[in-house]
mmCIF file of C-alpha atoms in Angstrom:
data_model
loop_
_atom_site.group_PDB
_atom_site.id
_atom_site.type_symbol
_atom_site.label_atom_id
_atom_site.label_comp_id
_atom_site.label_asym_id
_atom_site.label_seq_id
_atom_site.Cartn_x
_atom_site.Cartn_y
_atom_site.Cartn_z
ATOM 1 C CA UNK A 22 -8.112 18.916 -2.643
ATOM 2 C CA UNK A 23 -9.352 20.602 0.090
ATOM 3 C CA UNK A 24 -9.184 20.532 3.915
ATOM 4 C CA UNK A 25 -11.108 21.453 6.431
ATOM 5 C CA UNK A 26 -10.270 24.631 8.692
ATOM 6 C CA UNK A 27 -12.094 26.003 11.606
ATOM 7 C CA UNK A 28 -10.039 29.556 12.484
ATOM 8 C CA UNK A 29 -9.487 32.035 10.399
ATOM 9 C CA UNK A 30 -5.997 31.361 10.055
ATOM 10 C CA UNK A 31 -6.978 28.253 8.396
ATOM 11 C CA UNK A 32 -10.513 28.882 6.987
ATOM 12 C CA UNK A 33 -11.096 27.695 3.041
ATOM 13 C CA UNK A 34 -13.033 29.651 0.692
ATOM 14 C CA UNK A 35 -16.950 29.247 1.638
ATOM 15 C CA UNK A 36 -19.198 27.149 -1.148
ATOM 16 C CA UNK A 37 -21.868 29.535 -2.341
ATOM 17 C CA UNK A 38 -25.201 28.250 -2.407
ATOM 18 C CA UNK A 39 -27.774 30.020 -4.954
ATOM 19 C CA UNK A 40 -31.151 30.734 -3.794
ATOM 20 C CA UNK A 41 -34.023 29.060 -5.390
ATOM 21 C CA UNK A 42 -35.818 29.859 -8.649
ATOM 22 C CA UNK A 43 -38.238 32.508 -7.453
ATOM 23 C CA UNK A 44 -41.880 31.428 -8.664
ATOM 24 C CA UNK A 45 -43.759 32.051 -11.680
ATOM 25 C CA UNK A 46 -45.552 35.520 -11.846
ATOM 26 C CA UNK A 47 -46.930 38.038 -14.231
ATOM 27 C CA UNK A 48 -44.018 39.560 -16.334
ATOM 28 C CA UNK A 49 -44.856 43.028 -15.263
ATOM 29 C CA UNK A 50 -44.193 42.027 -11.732
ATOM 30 C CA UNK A 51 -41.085 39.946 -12.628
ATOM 31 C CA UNK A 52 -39.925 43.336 -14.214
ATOM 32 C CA UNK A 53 -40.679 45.133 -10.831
ATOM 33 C CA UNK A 54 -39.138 42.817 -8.601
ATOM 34 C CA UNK A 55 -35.933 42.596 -11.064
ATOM 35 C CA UNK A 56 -35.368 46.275 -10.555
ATOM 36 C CA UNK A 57 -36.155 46.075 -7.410
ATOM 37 C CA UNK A 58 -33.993 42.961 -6.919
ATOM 38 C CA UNK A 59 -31.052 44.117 -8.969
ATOM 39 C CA UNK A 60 -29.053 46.626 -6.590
ATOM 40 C CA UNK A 61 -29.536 43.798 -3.997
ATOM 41 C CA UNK A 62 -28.103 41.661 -6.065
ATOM 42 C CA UNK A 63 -25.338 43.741 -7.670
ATOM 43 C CA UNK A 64 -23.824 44.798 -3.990
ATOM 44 C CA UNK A 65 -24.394 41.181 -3.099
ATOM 45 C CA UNK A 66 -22.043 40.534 -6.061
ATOM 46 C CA UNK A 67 -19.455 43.453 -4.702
ATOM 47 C CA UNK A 68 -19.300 42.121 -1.146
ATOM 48 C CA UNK A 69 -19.052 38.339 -2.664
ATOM 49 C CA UNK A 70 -16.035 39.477 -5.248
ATOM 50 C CA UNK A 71 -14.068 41.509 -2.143
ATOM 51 C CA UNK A 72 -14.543 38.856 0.288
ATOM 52 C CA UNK A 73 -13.082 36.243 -2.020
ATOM 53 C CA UNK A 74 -10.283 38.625 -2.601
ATOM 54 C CA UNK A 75 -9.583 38.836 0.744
ATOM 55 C CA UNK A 76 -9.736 35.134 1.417
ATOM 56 C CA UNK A 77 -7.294 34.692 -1.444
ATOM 57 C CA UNK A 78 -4.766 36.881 0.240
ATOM 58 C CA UNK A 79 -2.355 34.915 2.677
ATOM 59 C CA UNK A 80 -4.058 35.962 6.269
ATOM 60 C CA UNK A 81 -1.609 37.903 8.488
ATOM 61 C CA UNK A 82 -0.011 35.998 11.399
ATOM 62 C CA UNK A 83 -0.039 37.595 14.206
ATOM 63 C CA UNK A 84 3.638 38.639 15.528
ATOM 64 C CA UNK A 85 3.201 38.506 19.363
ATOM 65 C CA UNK A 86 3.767 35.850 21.237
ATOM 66 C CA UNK A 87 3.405 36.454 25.149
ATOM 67 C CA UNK A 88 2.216 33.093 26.495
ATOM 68 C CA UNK A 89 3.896 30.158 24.551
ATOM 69 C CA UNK A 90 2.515 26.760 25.112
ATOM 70 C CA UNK A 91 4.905 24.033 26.828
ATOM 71 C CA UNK A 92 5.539 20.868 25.151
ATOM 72 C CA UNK A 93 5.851 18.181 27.619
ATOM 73 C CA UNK A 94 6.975 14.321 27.622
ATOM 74 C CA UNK A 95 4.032 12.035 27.434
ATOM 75 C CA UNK A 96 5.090 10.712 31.004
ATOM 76 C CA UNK A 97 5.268 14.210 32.826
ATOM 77 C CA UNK A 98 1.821 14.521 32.179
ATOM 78 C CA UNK A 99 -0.704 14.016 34.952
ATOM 79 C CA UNK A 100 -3.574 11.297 34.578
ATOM 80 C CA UNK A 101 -6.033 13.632 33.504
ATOM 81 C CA UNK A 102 -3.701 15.713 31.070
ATOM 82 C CA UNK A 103 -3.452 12.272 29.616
ATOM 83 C CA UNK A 104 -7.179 11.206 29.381
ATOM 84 C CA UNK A 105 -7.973 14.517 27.699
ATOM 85 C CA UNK A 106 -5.471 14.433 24.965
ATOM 86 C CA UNK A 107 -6.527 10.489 24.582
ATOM 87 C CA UNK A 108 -10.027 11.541 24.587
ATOM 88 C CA UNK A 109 -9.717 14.675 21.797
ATOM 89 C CA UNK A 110 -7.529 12.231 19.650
ATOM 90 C CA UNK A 111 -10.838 9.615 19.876
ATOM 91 C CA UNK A 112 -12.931 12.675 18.988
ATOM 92 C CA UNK A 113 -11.045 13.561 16.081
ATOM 93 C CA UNK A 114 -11.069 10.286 14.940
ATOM 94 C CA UNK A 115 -14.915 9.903 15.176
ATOM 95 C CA UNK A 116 -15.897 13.687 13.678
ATOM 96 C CA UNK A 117 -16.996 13.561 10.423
ATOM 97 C CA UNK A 118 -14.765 15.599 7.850
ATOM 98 C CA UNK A 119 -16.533 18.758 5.957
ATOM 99 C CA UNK A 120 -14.452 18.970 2.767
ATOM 100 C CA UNK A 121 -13.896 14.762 2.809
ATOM 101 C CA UNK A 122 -17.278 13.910 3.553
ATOM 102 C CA UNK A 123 -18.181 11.984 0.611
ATOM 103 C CA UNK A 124 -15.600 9.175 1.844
ATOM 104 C CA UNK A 125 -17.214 8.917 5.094
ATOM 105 C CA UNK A 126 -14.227 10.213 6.731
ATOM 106 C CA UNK A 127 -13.114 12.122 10.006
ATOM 107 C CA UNK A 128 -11.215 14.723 10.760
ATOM 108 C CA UNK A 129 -8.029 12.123 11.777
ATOM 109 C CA UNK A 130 -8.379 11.063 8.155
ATOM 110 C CA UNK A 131 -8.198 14.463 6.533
ATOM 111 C CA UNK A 132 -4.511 14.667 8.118
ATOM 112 C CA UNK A 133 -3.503 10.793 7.036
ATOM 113 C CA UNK A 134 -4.561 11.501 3.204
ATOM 114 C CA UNK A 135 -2.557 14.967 2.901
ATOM 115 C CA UNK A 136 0.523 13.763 4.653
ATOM 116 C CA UNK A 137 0.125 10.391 2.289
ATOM 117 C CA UNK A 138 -0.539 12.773 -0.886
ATOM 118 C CA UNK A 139 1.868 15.826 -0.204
ATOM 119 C CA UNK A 140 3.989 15.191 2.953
ATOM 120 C CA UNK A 141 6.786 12.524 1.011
ATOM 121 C CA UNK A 142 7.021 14.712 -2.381
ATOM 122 C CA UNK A 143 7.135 17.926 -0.922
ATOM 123 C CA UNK A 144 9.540 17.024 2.119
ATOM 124 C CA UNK A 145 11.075 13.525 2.430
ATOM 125 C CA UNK A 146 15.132 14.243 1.560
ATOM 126 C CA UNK A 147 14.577 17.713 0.817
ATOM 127 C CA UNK A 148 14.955 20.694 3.398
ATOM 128 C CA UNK A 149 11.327 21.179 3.823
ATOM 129 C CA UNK A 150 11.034 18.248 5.465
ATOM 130 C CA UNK A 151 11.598 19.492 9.363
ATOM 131 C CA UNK A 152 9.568 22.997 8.520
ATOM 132 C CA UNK A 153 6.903 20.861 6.669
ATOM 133 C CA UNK A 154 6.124 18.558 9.462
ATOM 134 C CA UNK A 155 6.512 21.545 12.732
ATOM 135 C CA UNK A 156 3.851 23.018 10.520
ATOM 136 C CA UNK A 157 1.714 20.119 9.789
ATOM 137 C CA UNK A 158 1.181 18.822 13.639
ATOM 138 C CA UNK A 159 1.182 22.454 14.568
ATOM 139 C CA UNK A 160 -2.373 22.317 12.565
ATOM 140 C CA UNK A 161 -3.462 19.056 13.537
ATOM 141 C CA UNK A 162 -3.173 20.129 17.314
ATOM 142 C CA UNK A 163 -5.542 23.327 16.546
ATOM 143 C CA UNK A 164 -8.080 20.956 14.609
ATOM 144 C CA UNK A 165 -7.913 18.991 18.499
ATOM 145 C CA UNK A 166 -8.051 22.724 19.780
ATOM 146 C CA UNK A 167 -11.153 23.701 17.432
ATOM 147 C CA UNK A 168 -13.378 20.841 17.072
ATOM 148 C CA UNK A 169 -12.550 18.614 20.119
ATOM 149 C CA UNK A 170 -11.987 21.211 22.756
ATOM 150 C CA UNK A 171 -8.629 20.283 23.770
ATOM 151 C CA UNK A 172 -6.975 22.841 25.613
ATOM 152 C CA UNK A 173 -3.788 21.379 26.058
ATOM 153 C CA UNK A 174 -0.242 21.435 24.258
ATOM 154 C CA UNK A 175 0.860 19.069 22.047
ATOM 155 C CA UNK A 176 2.955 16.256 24.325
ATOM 156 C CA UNK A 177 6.027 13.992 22.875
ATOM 157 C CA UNK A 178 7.233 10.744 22.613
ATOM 158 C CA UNK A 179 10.949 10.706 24.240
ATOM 159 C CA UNK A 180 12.194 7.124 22.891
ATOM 160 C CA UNK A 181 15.572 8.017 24.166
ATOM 161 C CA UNK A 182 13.978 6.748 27.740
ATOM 162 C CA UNK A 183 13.264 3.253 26.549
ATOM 163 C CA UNK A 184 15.791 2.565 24.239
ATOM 164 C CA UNK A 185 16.733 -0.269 25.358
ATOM 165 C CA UNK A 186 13.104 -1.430 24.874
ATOM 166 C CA UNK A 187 11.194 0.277 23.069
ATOM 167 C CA UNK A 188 8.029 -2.049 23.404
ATOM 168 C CA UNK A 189 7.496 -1.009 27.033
ATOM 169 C CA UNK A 190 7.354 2.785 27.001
ATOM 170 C CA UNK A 191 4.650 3.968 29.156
ATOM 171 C CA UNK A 192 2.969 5.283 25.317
ATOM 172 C CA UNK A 193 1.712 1.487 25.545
ATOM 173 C CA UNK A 194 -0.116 1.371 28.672
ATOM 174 C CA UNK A 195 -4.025 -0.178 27.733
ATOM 175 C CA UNK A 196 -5.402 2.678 30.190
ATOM 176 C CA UNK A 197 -3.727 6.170 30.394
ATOM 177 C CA UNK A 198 -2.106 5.553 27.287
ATOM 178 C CA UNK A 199 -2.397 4.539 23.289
ATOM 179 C CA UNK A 200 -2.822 0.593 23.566
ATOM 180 C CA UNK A 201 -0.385 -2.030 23.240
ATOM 181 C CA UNK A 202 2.371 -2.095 20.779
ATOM 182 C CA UNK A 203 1.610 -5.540 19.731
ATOM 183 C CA UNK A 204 -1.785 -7.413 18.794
ATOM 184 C CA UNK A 205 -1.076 -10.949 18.725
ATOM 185 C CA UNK A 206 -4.477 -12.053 19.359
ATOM 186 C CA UNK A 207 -5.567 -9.130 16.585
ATOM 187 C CA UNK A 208 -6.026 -10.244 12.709
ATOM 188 C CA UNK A 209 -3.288 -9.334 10.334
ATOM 189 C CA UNK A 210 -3.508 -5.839 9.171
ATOM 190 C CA UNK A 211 -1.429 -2.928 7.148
ATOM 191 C CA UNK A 212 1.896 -2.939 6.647
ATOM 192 C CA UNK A 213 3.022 -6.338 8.787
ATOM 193 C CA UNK A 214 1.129 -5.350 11.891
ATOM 194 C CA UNK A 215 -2.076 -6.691 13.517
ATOM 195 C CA UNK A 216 -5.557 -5.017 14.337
ATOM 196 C CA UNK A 217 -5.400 -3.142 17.629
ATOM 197 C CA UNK A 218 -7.515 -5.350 19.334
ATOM 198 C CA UNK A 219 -7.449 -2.997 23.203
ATOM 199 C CA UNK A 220 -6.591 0.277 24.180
ATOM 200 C CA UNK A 221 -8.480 3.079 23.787
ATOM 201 C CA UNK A 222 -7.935 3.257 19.631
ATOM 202 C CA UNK A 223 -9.175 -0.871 19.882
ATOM 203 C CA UNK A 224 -11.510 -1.142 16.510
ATOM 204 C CA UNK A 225 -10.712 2.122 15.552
ATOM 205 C CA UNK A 226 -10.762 1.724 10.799
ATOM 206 C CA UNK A 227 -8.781 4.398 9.613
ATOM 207 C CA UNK A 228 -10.236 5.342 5.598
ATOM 208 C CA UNK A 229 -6.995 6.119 3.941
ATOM 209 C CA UNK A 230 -3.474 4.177 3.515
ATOM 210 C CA UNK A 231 -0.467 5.741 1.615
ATOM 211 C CA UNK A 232 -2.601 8.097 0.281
ATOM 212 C CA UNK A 233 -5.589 6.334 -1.047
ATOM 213 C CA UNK A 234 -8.909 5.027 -0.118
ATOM 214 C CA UNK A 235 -8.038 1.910 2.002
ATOM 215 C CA UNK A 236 -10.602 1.086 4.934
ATOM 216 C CA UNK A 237 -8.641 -1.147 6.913
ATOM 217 C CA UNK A 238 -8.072 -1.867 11.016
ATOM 218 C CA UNK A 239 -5.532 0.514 13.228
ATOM 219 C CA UNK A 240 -2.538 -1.935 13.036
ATOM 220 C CA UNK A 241 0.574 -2.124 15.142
ATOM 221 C CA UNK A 242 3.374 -4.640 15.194
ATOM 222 C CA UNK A 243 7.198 -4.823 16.048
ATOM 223 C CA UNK A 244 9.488 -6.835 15.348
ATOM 224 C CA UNK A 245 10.903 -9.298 18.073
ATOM 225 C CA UNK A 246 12.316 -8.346 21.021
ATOM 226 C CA UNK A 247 15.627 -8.952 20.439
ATOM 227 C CA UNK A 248 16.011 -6.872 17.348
ATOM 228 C CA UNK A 249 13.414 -3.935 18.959
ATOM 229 C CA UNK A 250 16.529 -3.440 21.634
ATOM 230 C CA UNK A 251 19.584 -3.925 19.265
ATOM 231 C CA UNK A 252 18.021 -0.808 16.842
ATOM 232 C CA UNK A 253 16.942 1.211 19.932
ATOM 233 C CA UNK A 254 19.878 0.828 21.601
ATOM 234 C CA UNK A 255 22.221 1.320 18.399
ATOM 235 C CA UNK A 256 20.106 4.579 16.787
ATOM 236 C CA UNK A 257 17.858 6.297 19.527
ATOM 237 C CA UNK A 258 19.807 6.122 22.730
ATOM 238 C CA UNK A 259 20.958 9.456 24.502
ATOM 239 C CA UNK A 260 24.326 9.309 23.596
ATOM 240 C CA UNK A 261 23.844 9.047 20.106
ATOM 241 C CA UNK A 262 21.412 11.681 19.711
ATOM 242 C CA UNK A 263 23.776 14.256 21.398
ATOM 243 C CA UNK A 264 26.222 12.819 18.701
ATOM 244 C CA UNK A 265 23.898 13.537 16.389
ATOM 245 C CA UNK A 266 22.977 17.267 17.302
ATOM 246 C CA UNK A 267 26.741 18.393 17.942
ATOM 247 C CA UNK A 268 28.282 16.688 15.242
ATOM 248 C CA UNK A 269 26.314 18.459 12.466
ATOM 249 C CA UNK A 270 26.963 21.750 11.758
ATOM 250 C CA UNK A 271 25.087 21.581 8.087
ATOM 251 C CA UNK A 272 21.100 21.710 8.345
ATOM 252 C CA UNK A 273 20.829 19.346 5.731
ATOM 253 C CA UNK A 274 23.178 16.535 7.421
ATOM 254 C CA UNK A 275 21.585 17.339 10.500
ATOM 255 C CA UNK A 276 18.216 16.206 8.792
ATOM 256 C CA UNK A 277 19.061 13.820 6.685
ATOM 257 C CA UNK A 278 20.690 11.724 9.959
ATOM 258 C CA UNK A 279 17.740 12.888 12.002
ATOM 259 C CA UNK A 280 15.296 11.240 9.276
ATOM 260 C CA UNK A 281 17.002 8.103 8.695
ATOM 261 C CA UNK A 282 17.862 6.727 12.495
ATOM 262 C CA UNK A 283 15.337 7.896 15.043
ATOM 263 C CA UNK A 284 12.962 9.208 12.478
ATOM 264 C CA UNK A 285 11.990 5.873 10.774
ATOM 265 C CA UNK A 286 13.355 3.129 12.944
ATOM 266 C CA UNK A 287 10.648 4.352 15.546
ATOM 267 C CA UNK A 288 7.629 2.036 14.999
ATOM 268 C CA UNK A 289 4.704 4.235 13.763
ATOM 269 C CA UNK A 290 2.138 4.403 11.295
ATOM 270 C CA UNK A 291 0.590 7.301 9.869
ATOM 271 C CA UNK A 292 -3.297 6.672 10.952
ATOM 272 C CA UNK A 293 -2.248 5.634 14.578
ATOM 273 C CA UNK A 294 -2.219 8.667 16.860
ATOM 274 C CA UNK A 295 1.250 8.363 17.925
ATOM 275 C CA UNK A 296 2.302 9.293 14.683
ATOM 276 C CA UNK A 297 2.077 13.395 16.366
ATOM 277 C CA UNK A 298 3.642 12.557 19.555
ATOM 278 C CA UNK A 299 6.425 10.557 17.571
ATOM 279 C CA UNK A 300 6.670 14.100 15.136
ATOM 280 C CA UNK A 301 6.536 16.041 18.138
ATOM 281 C CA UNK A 302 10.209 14.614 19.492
ATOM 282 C CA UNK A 303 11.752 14.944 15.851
ATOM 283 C CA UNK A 304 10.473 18.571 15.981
ATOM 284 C CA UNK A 305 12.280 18.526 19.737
ATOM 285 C CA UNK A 306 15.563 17.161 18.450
ATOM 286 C CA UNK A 307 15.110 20.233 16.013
ATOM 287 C CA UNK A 308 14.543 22.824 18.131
ATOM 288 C CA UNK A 309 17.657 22.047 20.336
ATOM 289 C CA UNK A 310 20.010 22.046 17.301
ATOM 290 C CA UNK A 311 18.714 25.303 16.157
ATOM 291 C CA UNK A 312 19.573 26.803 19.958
ATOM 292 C CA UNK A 313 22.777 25.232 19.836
ATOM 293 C CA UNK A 314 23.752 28.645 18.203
ATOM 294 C CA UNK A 315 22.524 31.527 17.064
ATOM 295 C CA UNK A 316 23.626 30.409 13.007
ATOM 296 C CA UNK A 317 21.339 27.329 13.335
ATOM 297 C CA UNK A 318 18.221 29.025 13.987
ATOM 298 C CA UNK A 319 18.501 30.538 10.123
ATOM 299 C CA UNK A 320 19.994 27.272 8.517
ATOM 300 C CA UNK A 321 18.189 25.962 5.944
ATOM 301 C CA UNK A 322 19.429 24.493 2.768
ATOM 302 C CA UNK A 323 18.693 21.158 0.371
ATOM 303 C CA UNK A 324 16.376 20.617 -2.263
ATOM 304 C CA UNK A 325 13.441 22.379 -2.082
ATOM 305 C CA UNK A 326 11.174 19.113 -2.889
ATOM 306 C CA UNK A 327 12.331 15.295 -3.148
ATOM 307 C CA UNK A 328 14.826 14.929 -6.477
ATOM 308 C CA UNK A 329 14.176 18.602 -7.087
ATOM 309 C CA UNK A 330 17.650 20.048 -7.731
ATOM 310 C CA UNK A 331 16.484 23.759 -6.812
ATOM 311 C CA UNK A 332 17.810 24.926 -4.188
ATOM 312 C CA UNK A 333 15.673 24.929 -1.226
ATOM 313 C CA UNK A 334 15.685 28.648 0.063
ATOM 314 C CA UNK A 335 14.604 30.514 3.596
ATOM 315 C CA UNK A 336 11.797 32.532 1.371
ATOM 316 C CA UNK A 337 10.226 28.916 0.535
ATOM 317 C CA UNK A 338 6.194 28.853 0.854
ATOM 318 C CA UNK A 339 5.292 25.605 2.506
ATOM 319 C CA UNK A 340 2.151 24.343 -0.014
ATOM 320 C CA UNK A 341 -0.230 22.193 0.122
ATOM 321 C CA UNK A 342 -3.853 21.257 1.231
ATOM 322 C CA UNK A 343 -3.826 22.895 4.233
ATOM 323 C CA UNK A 344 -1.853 26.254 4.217
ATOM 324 C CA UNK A 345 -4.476 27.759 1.896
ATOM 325 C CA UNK A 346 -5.100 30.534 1.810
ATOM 326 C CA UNK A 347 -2.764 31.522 4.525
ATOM 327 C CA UNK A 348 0.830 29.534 2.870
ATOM 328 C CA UNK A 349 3.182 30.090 5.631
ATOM 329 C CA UNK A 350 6.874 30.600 4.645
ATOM 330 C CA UNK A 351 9.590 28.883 6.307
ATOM 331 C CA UNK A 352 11.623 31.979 7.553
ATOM 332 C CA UNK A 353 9.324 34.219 8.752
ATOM 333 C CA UNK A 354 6.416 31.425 9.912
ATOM 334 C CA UNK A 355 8.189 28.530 11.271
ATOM 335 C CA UNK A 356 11.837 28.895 12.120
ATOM 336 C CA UNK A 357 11.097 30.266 15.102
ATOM 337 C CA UNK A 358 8.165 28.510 17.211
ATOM 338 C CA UNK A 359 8.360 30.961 20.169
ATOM 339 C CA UNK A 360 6.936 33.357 17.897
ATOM 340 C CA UNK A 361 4.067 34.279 16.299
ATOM 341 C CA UNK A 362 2.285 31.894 14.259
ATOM 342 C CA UNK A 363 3.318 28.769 16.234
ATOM 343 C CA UNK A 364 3.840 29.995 19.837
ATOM 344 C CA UNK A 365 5.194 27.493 21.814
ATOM 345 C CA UNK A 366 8.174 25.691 23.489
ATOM 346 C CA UNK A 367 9.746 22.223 24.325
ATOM 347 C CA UNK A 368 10.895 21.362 28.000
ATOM 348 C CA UNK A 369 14.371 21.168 28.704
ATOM 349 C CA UNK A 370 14.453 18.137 30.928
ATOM 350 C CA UNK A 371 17.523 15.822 30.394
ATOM 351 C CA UNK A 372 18.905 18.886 27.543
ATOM 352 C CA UNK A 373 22.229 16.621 27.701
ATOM 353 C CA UNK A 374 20.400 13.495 26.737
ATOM 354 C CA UNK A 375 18.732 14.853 24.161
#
């Protein structure tokens, strides 16, 4: 399966197109015009052969990083830092998809059907899971970089803010924000929610569910009120998330806890847009454990894949659709984001709540 990449960091291996038949002529001038023809053709061959070898080859990633990008809560960003990112998520949503073009898909799509296809095997209960997904919306934001001109950072979702109802985060507002977080008056959709029936994502038919070809409404639901503040209140409040981060010392119980409270009692779904913001915060809650001392920022251990029983290791290549040709490792491409590859930071508003 491939993806489609824009930079070279993320480019695929070009399709090459033969040129047409040449037309019919004499034999003796078919003879000429093969000699003639055939050192063009032969370095043509050369420079196809090295360029493909070069392609193959994991591109370098670039060690420097002198101007980090700042991660910021959704609600510290201005009204117009919030219309743009709204506006490049709508754009990625509505550009067509290069390598998935036959499904009449968008770029939005492309990132559903690889997380559905390779983002549960290859990291769900297993130590790649954290690296996996920094990577992941680390590319998604450059596709909003490269093909929507967005030229802001990625923000997050802080639940911690409204965990005592969830339902009424700002992330909900109809106009500088992702649409309501129910749809009563929408029809029933995917996986017990209702069409998004307002907001800027209102209409919006996402191609792919759980990693197949599923046309079917943007859908949001939560459960009722009641219940929405009891599990925000018991699993994604402040307090508990500084329980979370200090009482850990393993990376693997750190994740495991991290993936099984505010990881998936947050209400999400994969095609809605939120889904990166939602990411972004898990990737937060990361971050801060790893500066909690100098041993987390090299911790890393767990299976390598779900059920695997190797060892998961720092040398790991993260691999799937989208790191080829360049398959980053975890160590060296993704421990660190205020370093090369990934270049960027969190804010450390509220560090104690977190």
């Amino acid at each position: 399966m491939l993806f489609y990449q824009k930079t070279a960091l993320y480019s695929l291996l070009p399709d090459l197109e033969y040129p047409e038949e040449l037309g019919q002529s004499p034999s003796g001038s078919r003879s000429r015009r093969f000699r003639i023809l055939l050192p063009i053709l032969i370095l043509i061959f050369v420079a196809a052969f090295a360029l493909s070898l070069v392609l193959l080859i994991p591109h370098p990633i670039p060690e420097s990083c002198t101007h980090p990008s700042f991660r910021r809560e959704w609600r510290t960003l201005n009204m117009e830092e919030k219309l743009s990112y709204i506006s490049a998520a709508q754009c990625s949503a509505k550009t067509p998809s290069v390598s998935l073009r036959n499904d009449n898909a968008s770029i939005h799509d492309e990132f559903a059907l690889l997380h559905g296809r390779f983002g549960n095997y290859h990291s769900r209960n297993a130590a790649p899971f954290l690296p996996w997904h920094r990577y992941f919306i680390h590319v998604y934001k450059q596709a909003l970089r490269e093909n929507c001109d967005y030229q802001g950072s990625l923000p997050y979702w802080d639940w911690t803010l409204n965990h005592q109802d969830l339902s009424r985060a700002p992330v909900w507002n109809i106009i500088d924000g992702f649409g309501p977080s129910r749809n009563e008056n929408g029809s029933e959709g995917v996986a017990g929610g209702n069409c998004v029936v307002s907001g800027p994502f209102a209409g919006l038919v996402p191609t792919f569910y759980e990693g197949f070809r599923d046309p079917h409404c943007l859908s949001r639901g939560m459960l009722d009120e009641e219940t929405v503040r009891g599990v925000g209140d018991l699993t994604v409040k402040p307090s508990e998330l500084t329980r979370l981060a200090n009482t850990n010392e393993s990376y693997f119980d750190f994740l495991i806890e991290l993936e099984y409270t505010p990881h998936l009692v947050i209400p999400y779904i994969l095609q809605d847009q939120l889904f990166y913001l939602h990411h972004a915060r898990i990737d937060r809650l990361w971050w801060i454990w790893q500066h909690l001392s100098e041993a987390n920022r090299s911790e890393h251990n767990g299976p390598s894949t779900n059920e695997s029983s190797v060892e998961g290791v720092l040398r790991d290549f993260l691999d799937s659709g989208i790191f080829r040709p360049m398959r980053p490792r975890v160590e060296k491409d993704v421990m660190n984001t205020e370093r090369g590859l990934l270049c960027y930071q969190y804010d450390t508003t509220a560090w104690e709540e977190s």
